[in-house]
């Protein structure tokens, strides 16, 4: 075990030595108006084809292009720098071991549970509503909470509305959820929600979920179309129910000390390109969902889209949970996300 841990530490150190964290690149003659030369490290939790990784890669491309190659961003998917552990990855961005990161709000809630506010069941009716609120009052709330953790909030991208997949049976009514072991990212919202239906929520790192499904440790998971596809869960699960039960987003952040040490012009560029990349990612998720649904069905998965009438018993079942969580997170959070 000691040998394994030592090898992991050496691997991480080797990666960071190659890339650097906020590392100044070798300076040649600098022309007036040029961006500073710097290499930045960014960590994301998703696979190579997951939305958070795509957004991060788009961001890196935009930054390098706009800066004339002076600013580069090395993106590490799958929480490589944290040995695949998302919680450790979040510690690394908070501590400044990496410069930039993108994590789902539900995952980042290990730092402060108030980051779960937008995941309260059926908060948003559609993607446009989510965009509008998060880009205004909701984003200001994220900014405040993340600043207390040593992070600077830059932008937000869709992870998507979360659905449910499982390998046991179709989910058409609340009783169908009872007894299912469902992987969740952790956090009070998820535990209370699933337990209200009599399910058994199991918190685990997303990198472990595919194997857990294969081995029967869990029965299913509750990510949206994009994440389900990128992790190929649709290839090992038979049933998906589309119910948009909660919205999840990626929070694009920088370590505040590192970010504040950058030249103002560099800071402005990073903010602008983070927002541009996240807008690109939002469009990608929204446009891809119908295509992914068809792909899943063609691959043999049964995809059930609940009607408003079918959905109502599920919503009624968790009204008490919703009210309890709104009271807990408080008026400030609820006002920021326009919850009633």
C-alpha positions as a Markdown table, in Angstrom:
| # | Residue | x | y | z |
|---|---|---|---|---|
| 1 | Unk | 0.0 | 0.0 | 0.0 |
| 2 | Unk | 2.8 | 2.4 | 0.9 |
| 3 | Unk | 4.5 | 1.7 | -2.4 |
| 4 | Unk | 1.3 | 2.4 | -4.3 |
| 5 | Unk | 0.8 | 5.7 | -2.5 |
| 6 | Unk | 4.4 | 6.7 | -3.1 |
| 7 | Unk | 4.0 | 6.0 | -6.8 |
| 8 | Unk | 0.8 | 8.1 | -7.0 |
| 9 | Unk | 2.5 | 11.0 | -5.3 |
| 10 | Unk | 5.5 | 10.7 | -7.7 |
| 11 | Unk | 3.2 | 10.6 | -10.7 |
| 12 | Unk | 1.3 | 13.7 | -9.6 |
| 13 | Unk | 4.6 | 15.6 | -8.9 |
| 14 | Unk | 5.9 | 14.6 | -12.3 |
| 15 | Unk | 2.9 | 15.9 | -14.0 |
| 16 | Unk | 3.0 | 19.2 | -12.2 |
| 17 | Unk | 6.7 | 19.5 | -12.8 |
| 18 | Unk | 6.1 | 19.2 | -16.5 |
| 19 | Unk | 3.1 | 21.6 | -16.7 |
| 20 | Unk | 3.6 | 23.9 | -13.8 |
| 21 | Unk | 0.9 | 25.8 | -11.8 |
| 22 | Unk | 0.7 | 29.4 | -12.7 |
| 23 | Unk | 4.2 | 28.8 | -14.2 |
| 24 | Unk | 5.8 | 31.7 | -16.0 |
| 25 | Unk | 6.9 | 30.6 | -19.4 |
| 26 | Unk | 10.4 | 31.4 | -20.6 |
| 27 | Unk | 10.3 | 35.1 | -21.6 |
| 28 | Unk | 11.8 | 36.4 | -24.8 |
| 29 | Unk | 11.6 | 40.0 | -25.8 |
| 30 | Unk | 8.1 | 41.2 | -24.9 |
| 31 | Unk | 6.4 | 43.7 | -27.2 |
| 32 | Unk | 4.2 | 46.4 | -25.8 |
| 33 | Unk | 0.6 | 45.1 | -25.5 |
| 34 | Unk | 1.5 | 41.5 | -25.5 |
| 35 | Unk | 0.0 | 39.2 | -22.9 |
| 36 | Unk | 2.3 | 37.8 | -20.2 |
| 37 | Unk | 3.7 | 34.4 | -21.0 |
| 38 | Unk | 2.3 | 31.8 | -18.6 |
| 39 | Unk | 1.3 | 28.2 | -18.4 |
| 40 | Unk | -1.8 | 27.3 | -16.3 |
| 41 | Unk | -3.0 | 23.9 | -15.1 |
| 42 | Unk | -6.7 | 23.0 | -15.1 |
| 43 | Unk | -8.3 | 20.0 | -13.5 |
| 44 | Unk | -11.7 | 18.5 | -14.5 |
| 45 | Unk | -13.5 | 15.5 | -13.3 |
| 46 | Unk | -15.0 | 14.2 | -16.5 |
| 47 | Unk | -13.8 | 11.8 | -19.1 |
| 48 | Unk | -12.1 | 12.9 | -22.3 |
| 49 | Unk | -15.4 | 13.3 | -24.1 |
| 50 | Unk | -17.5 | 14.7 | -21.2 |
| 51 | Unk | -18.9 | 18.2 | -21.4 |
| 52 | Unk | -16.7 | 19.6 | -18.6 |
| 53 | Unk | -13.6 | 18.4 | -20.5 |
| 54 | Unk | -14.9 | 19.7 | -23.8 |
| 55 | Unk | -15.6 | 23.1 | -22.3 |
| 56 | Unk | -12.2 | 23.2 | -20.6 |
| 57 | Unk | -10.4 | 22.3 | -23.9 |
| 58 | Unk | -12.4 | 24.9 | -25.7 |
| 59 | Unk | -11.4 | 27.4 | -23.1 |
| 60 | Unk | -7.8 | 26.5 | -23.5 |
| 61 | Unk | -8.0 | 26.9 | -27.2 |
| 62 | Unk | -9.7 | 30.3 | -27.0 |
| 63 | Unk | -7.2 | 31.6 | -24.5 |
| 64 | Unk | -4.2 | 30.4 | -26.4 |
| 65 | Unk | -5.6 | 31.8 | -29.7 |
| 66 | Unk | -6.5 | 35.2 | -28.2 |
| 67 | Unk | -3.2 | 35.6 | -26.4 |
| 68 | Unk | -1.1 | 34.7 | -29.4 |
| 69 | Unk | 0.2 | 31.6 | -27.7 |
| 70 | Unk | 1.5 | 33.5 | -24.7 |
| 71 | Unk | -1.0 | 31.9 | -22.3 |
| 72 | Unk | -1.5 | 28.2 | -22.4 |
| 73 | Unk | -3.7 | 26.0 | -20.3 |
| 74 | Unk | -3.0 | 22.3 | -19.8 |
| 75 | Unk | -6.2 | 20.4 | -19.1 |
| 76 | Unk | -6.2 | 17.2 | -17.1 |
| 77 | Unk | -9.5 | 15.1 | -17.3 |
| 78 | Unk | -10.6 | 12.3 | -15.0 |
| 79 | Unk | -9.1 | 14.1 | -12.0 |
| 80 | Unk | -5.7 | 12.7 | -13.1 |
| 81 | Unk | -3.8 | 15.0 | -10.7 |
| 82 | Unk | -5.9 | 13.9 | -7.8 |
| 83 | Unk | -5.7 | 10.1 | -8.5 |
| 84 | Unk | -9.3 | 10.1 | -9.8 |
| 85 | Unk | -10.6 | 11.5 | -6.5 |
| 86 | Unk | -12.9 | 14.5 | -7.0 |
| 87 | Unk | -12.8 | 15.5 | -3.4 |
| 88 | Unk | -9.0 | 15.6 | -3.5 |
| 89 | Unk | -9.2 | 17.6 | -6.8 |
| 90 | Unk | -11.4 | 20.2 | -5.1 |
| 91 | Unk | -8.9 | 20.5 | -2.3 |
| 92 | Unk | -6.1 | 21.0 | -4.8 |
| 93 | Unk | -7.9 | 24.0 | -6.5 |
| 94 | Unk | -8.7 | 25.5 | -3.1 |
| 95 | Unk | -5.0 | 25.1 | -2.0 |
| 96 | Unk | -3.6 | 26.4 | -5.2 |
| 97 | Unk | -2.0 | 23.1 | -6.3 |
| 98 | Unk | -3.8 | 23.7 | -9.6 |
| 99 | Unk | -4.8 | 27.0 | -11.1 |
| 100 | Unk | -8.2 | 26.4 | -12.6 |
| 101 | Unk | -10.9 | 23.7 | -12.4 |
| 102 | Unk | -14.4 | 22.8 | -13.4 |
| 103 | Unk | -16.5 | 20.7 | -11.1 |
| 104 | Unk | -20.2 | 20.0 | -10.8 |
| 105 | Unk | -21.9 | 22.1 | -8.2 |
| 106 | Unk | -23.1 | 19.0 | -6.4 |
| 107 | Unk | -19.5 | 17.7 | -6.2 |
| 108 | Unk | -18.2 | 21.1 | -5.0 |
| 109 | Unk | -20.8 | 21.1 | -2.2 |
| 110 | Unk | -18.4 | 19.1 | -0.1 |
| 111 | Unk | -17.0 | 22.5 | 0.7 |
| 112 | Unk | -20.3 | 24.3 | 1.4 |
| 113 | Unk | -23.7 | 22.7 | 1.1 |
| 114 | Unk | -25.2 | 26.0 | 0.0 |
| 115 | Unk | -23.8 | 25.2 | -3.4 |
| 116 | Unk | -26.6 | 22.6 | -3.7 |
| 117 | Unk | -29.3 | 25.3 | -3.8 |
| 118 | Unk | -30.0 | 25.1 | -7.5 |
| 119 | Unk | -30.2 | 21.3 | -7.3 |
| 120 | Unk | -33.3 | 21.4 | -5.1 |
| 121 | Unk | -35.9 | 19.3 | -7.1 |
| 122 | Unk | -37.6 | 21.0 | -10.0 |
| 123 | Unk | -36.2 | 24.4 | -9.4 |
| 124 | Unk | -35.8 | 25.2 | -13.1 |
| 125 | Unk | -38.4 | 24.5 | -15.7 |
| 126 | Unk | -36.1 | 24.6 | -18.7 |
| 127 | Unk | -32.5 | 25.5 | -19.8 |
| 128 | Unk | -33.4 | 29.1 | -20.7 |
| 129 | Unk | -34.6 | 29.8 | -17.1 |
| 130 | Unk | -31.4 | 28.2 | -15.7 |
| 131 | Unk | -29.2 | 30.4 | -17.9 |
| 132 | Unk | -31.0 | 33.6 | -17.0 |
| 133 | Unk | -30.9 | 33.1 | -13.3 |
| 134 | Unk | -27.3 | 31.7 | -13.0 |
| 135 | Unk | -26.0 | 34.5 | -15.2 |
| 136 | Unk | -27.5 | 37.1 | -12.8 |
| 137 | Unk | -28.5 | 36.7 | -9.2 |
| 138 | Unk | -27.5 | 33.0 | -9.0 |
| 139 | Unk | -24.0 | 33.7 | -10.3 |
| 140 | Unk | -23.5 | 36.4 | -7.7 |
| 141 | Unk | -24.5 | 34.0 | -5.0 |
| 142 | Unk | -22.0 | 31.4 | -6.3 |
| 143 | Unk | -19.3 | 34.1 | -6.4 |
| 144 | Unk | -19.9 | 34.9 | -2.7 |
| 145 | Unk | -19.9 | 31.3 | -1.5 |
| 146 | Unk | -16.8 | 30.3 | -3.6 |
| 147 | Unk | -14.8 | 33.3 | -2.5 |
| 148 | Unk | -15.1 | 32.0 | 1.1 |
| 149 | Unk | -13.3 | 28.9 | -0.1 |
| 150 | Unk | -10.4 | 30.7 | -1.8 |
| 151 | Unk | -11.9 | 30.4 | -5.3 |
| 152 | Unk | -12.9 | 32.9 | -7.9 |
| 153 | Unk | -16.1 | 32.1 | -9.8 |
| 154 | Unk | -15.7 | 32.6 | -13.5 |
| 155 | Unk | -18.6 | 31.1 | -15.3 |
| 156 | Unk | -21.1 | 28.2 | -15.4 |
| 157 | Unk | -21.8 | 25.5 | -18.0 |
| 158 | Unk | -24.7 | 23.0 | -18.2 |
| 159 | Unk | -24.1 | 19.5 | -16.9 |
| 160 | Unk | -27.8 | 19.1 | -17.7 |
| 161 | Unk | -31.0 | 18.1 | -16.2 |
| 162 | Unk | -30.6 | 14.8 | -14.3 |
| 163 | Unk | -32.5 | 11.7 | -15.3 |
| 164 | Unk | -32.4 | 8.2 | -13.9 |
| 165 | Unk | -31.0 | 5.0 | -15.4 |
| 166 | Unk | -31.1 | 1.5 | -13.9 |
| 167 | Unk | -30.8 | -2.1 | -14.9 |
| 168 | Unk | -33.8 | -3.5 | -12.9 |
| 169 | Unk | -37.0 | -2.2 | -14.4 |
| 170 | Unk | -38.7 | 0.8 | -16.0 |
| 171 | Unk | -39.5 | 3.8 | -13.7 |
| 172 | Unk | -43.0 | 5.1 | -14.4 |
| 173 | Unk | -44.3 | 5.8 | -10.9 |
| 174 | Unk | -42.8 | 6.7 | -7.5 |
| 175 | Unk | -43.1 | 3.1 | -6.3 |
| 176 | Unk | -40.7 | 2.0 | -9.0 |
| 177 | Unk | -37.9 | 3.9 | -7.4 |
| 178 | Unk | -38.2 | 2.1 | -4.0 |
| 179 | Unk | -35.3 | -0.2 | -3.2 |
| 180 | Unk | -33.0 | 0.9 | -6.0 |
| 181 | Unk | -29.4 | 1.6 | -5.1 |
| 182 | Unk | -28.6 | 4.8 | -7.0 |
| 183 | Unk | -25.2 | 6.4 | -7.3 |
| 184 | Unk | -25.3 | 10.1 | -6.2 |
| 185 | Unk | -22.5 | 12.7 | -6.0 |
| 186 | Unk | -23.1 | 13.3 | -2.3 |
| 187 | Unk | -24.9 | 16.1 | -0.6 |
| 188 | Unk | -28.0 | 16.5 | 1.4 |
| 189 | Unk | -30.3 | 17.3 | -1.5 |
| 190 | Unk | -29.6 | 14.0 | -3.2 |
| 191 | Unk | -29.9 | 11.9 | -0.1 |
| 192 | Unk | -33.2 | 13.4 | 1.0 |
| 193 | Unk | -34.7 | 13.3 | -2.5 |
| 194 | Unk | -33.9 | 9.6 | -3.1 |
| 195 | Unk | -34.8 | 8.5 | 0.4 |
| 196 | Unk | -38.2 | 10.1 | 0.0 |
| 197 | Unk | -39.0 | 7.5 | -2.6 |
| 198 | Unk | -37.5 | 4.6 | -0.5 |
| 199 | Unk | -34.4 | 4.3 | -2.7 |
| 200 | Unk | -30.9 | 3.7 | -1.3 |
| 201 | Unk | -28.6 | 6.6 | -2.5 |
| 202 | Unk | -24.9 | 5.6 | -2.6 |
| 203 | Unk | -22.3 | 8.4 | -2.7 |
| 204 | Unk | -19.3 | 7.6 | -4.7 |
| 205 | Unk | -16.8 | 9.2 | -7.1 |
| 206 | Unk | -18.1 | 9.2 | -10.7 |
| 207 | Unk | -15.0 | 7.5 | -11.9 |
| 208 | Unk | -16.0 | 4.5 | -9.8 |
| 209 | Unk | -19.7 | 4.3 | -11.0 |
| 210 | Unk | -19.3 | 2.4 | -14.2 |
| 211 | Unk | -17.5 | -0.5 | -12.5 |
| 212 | Unk | -20.0 | -0.4 | -9.6 |
| 213 | Unk | -22.9 | -0.9 | -12.0 |
| 214 | Unk | -21.1 | -3.7 | -13.8 |
| 215 | Unk | -20.4 | -5.5 | -10.5 |
| 216 | Unk | -23.9 | -4.9 | -9.2 |
| 217 | Unk | -22.8 | -2.7 | -6.3 |
| 218 | Unk | -25.4 | -0.2 | -7.4 |
| 219 | Unk | -28.5 | -0.5 | -9.6 |
| 220 | Unk | -28.2 | 2.8 | -11.5 |
| 221 | Unk | -27.3 | 6.5 | -11.6 |
| 222 | Unk | -28.9 | 9.8 | -12.1 |
| 223 | Unk | -26.8 | 11.9 | -14.5 |
| 224 | Unk | -28.1 | 13.6 | -17.6 |
| 225 | Unk | -27.8 | 12.6 | -21.2 |
| 226 | Unk | -24.3 | 14.0 | -21.8 |
| 227 | Unk | -22.6 | 12.4 | -18.8 |
| 228 | Unk | -24.5 | 9.1 | -19.3 |
| 229 | Unk | -23.2 | 9.0 | -22.8 |
| 230 | Unk | -19.6 | 10.1 | -22.1 |
| 231 | Unk | -19.2 | 7.4 | -19.5 |
| 232 | Unk | -21.0 | 4.8 | -21.8 |
| 233 | Unk | -23.5 | 4.0 | -19.0 |
| 234 | Unk | -26.1 | 3.6 | -21.7 |
| 235 | Unk | -24.2 | 0.5 | -22.9 |
| 236 | Unk | -24.7 | -1.3 | -19.5 |
| 237 | Unk | -28.1 | 0.0 | -18.3 |
| 238 | Unk | -31.4 | -1.1 | -19.8 |
| 239 | Unk | -33.8 | 1.7 | -18.7 |
| 240 | Unk | -33.8 | 5.5 | -18.6 |
| 241 | Unk | -36.6 | 7.7 | -17.3 |
| 242 | Unk | -36.5 | 11.4 | -18.5 |
| 243 | Unk | -38.0 | 13.5 | -15.7 |
| 244 | Unk | -35.6 | 16.5 | -15.4 |
| 245 | Unk | -35.8 | 16.1 | -11.6 |
| 246 | Unk | -32.9 | 18.5 | -10.9 |
| 247 | Unk | -30.6 | 20.8 | -12.8 |
| 248 | Unk | -26.8 | 20.4 | -12.4 |
| 249 | Unk | -24.1 | 22.7 | -13.7 |
| 250 | Unk | -20.3 | 22.9 | -13.8 |
| 251 | Unk | -18.7 | 25.7 | -11.8 |
| 252 | Unk | -15.7 | 27.1 | -13.7 |
| 253 | Unk | -13.3 | 28.5 | -11.0 |
| 254 | Unk | -9.8 | 29.8 | -10.4 |
| 255 | Unk | -7.7 | 29.7 | -7.3 |
| 256 | Unk | -8.1 | 33.2 | -6.0 |
| 257 | Unk | -4.5 | 33.8 | -4.9 |
| 258 | Unk | -3.2 | 32.6 | -8.2 |
| 259 | Unk | -5.8 | 34.5 | -10.2 |
| 260 | Unk | -5.1 | 37.7 | -8.3 |
| 261 | Unk | -1.4 | 37.4 | -9.0 |
| 262 | Unk | -2.0 | 37.5 | -12.8 |
| 263 | Unk | -1.8 | 40.7 | -14.7 |
| 264 | Unk | -5.2 | 42.5 | -15.1 |
| 265 | Unk | -5.2 | 42.0 | -18.8 |
| 266 | Unk | -4.7 | 38.3 | -18.3 |
| 267 | Unk | -7.5 | 38.2 | -15.7 |
| 268 | Unk | -9.9 | 39.9 | -18.1 |
| 269 | Unk | -9.0 | 37.4 | -20.9 |
| 270 | Unk | -9.5 | 34.4 | -18.6 |
| 271 | Unk | -12.9 | 35.7 | -17.5 |
| 272 | Unk | -14.1 | 36.5 | -21.0 |
| 273 | Unk | -13.0 | 33.2 | -22.5 |
| 274 | Unk | -14.4 | 31.2 | -19.6 |
| 275 | Unk | -17.8 | 32.7 | -20.2 |
| 276 | Unk | -17.4 | 32.2 | -24.0 |
| 277 | Unk | -16.4 | 28.5 | -23.5 |
| 278 | Unk | -19.3 | 27.9 | -21.1 |
| 279 | Unk | -21.8 | 29.4 | -23.5 |
| 280 | Unk | -20.5 | 27.1 | -26.2 |
| 281 | Unk | -20.8 | 24.2 | -23.8 |
| 282 | Unk | -24.4 | 25.1 | -22.9 |
| 283 | Unk | -25.4 | 25.2 | -26.5 |
| 284 | Unk | -23.7 | 21.8 | -27.0 |
| 285 | Unk | -25.6 | 20.2 | -24.2 |
| 286 | Unk | -29.0 | 21.5 | -25.3 |
| 287 | Unk | -28.5 | 20.6 | -29.0 |
| 288 | Unk | -27.1 | 17.1 | -28.2 |
| 289 | Unk | -29.8 | 15.8 | -26.0 |
| 290 | Unk | -32.3 | 14.7 | -28.6 |
| 291 | Unk | -29.6 | 13.1 | -30.7 |
| 292 | Unk | -28.4 | 11.2 | -27.6 |
| 293 | Unk | -31.9 | 10.0 | -26.8 |
| 294 | Unk | -32.1 | 8.5 | -30.3 |
| 295 | Unk | -28.6 | 7.0 | -29.9 |
| 296 | Unk | -29.6 | 5.3 | -26.6 |
| 297 | Unk | -32.8 | 3.9 | -28.1 |
| 298 | Unk | -31.0 | 2.6 | -31.2 |
| 299 | Unk | -28.5 | 0.9 | -28.8 |
| 300 | Unk | -31.3 | -1.0 | -27.1 |
| 301 | Unk | -32.0 | 1.2 | -24.1 |
| 302 | Unk | -35.7 | 1.9 | -23.3 |
| 303 | Unk | -36.0 | 5.6 | -22.8 |
| 304 | Unk | -39.2 | 6.7 | -21.1 |
| 305 | Unk | -40.2 | 10.4 | -21.2 |
| 306 | Unk | -42.7 | 11.2 | -18.4 |
| 307 | Unk | -45.7 | 13.4 | -19.3 |
| 308 | Unk | -46.7 | 16.2 | -16.9 |
| 309 | Unk | -49.5 | 14.0 | -15.6 |
| 310 | Unk | -47.0 | 11.1 | -14.9 |
| 311 | Unk | -44.5 | 13.5 | -13.3 |
| 312 | Unk | -46.9 | 15.1 | -10.8 |
| 313 | Unk | -46.9 | 12.2 | -8.3 |
| 314 | Unk | -43.1 | 12.3 | -8.2 |
| 315 | Unk | -43.2 | 16.1 | -7.5 |
| 316 | Unk | -45.9 | 15.7 | -4.9 |
| 317 | Unk | -43.8 | 13.1 | -3.1 |
| 318 | Unk | -40.9 | 15.5 | -2.5 |
| 319 | Unk | -42.7 | 18.7 | -1.7 |
| 320 | Unk | -41.8 | 18.3 | 2.0 |
| 321 | Unk | -38.2 | 17.8 | 1.1 |
| 322 | Unk | -38.2 | 20.8 | -1.1 |
| 323 | Unk | -39.7 | 23.1 | 1.6 |
| 324 | Unk | -37.3 | 21.7 | 4.2 |
| 325 | Unk | -34.3 | 22.4 | 2.1 |
| 326 | Unk | -35.4 | 25.9 | 1.1 |
| 327 | Unk | -35.8 | 26.8 | 4.8 |
| 328 | Unk | -32.4 | 25.3 | 5.6 |
| 329 | Unk | -30.5 | 27.2 | 2.9 |
| 330 | Unk | -32.3 | 30.4 | 3.7 |
| 331 | Unk | -33.9 | 33.4 | 2.2 |
| 332 | Unk | -30.7 | 34.8 | 0.6 |
| 333 | Unk | -30.1 | 31.6 | -1.4 |
| 334 | Unk | -33.8 | 31.2 | -2.4 |
| 335 | Unk | -34.0 | 34.8 | -3.5 |
| 336 | Unk | -30.9 | 34.4 | -5.6 |
| 337 | Unk | -32.4 | 31.5 | -7.4 |
| 338 | Unk | -35.9 | 32.9 | -7.4 |
| 339 | Unk | -37.4 | 30.0 | -5.5 |
| 340 | Unk | -40.9 | 30.2 | -4.0 |
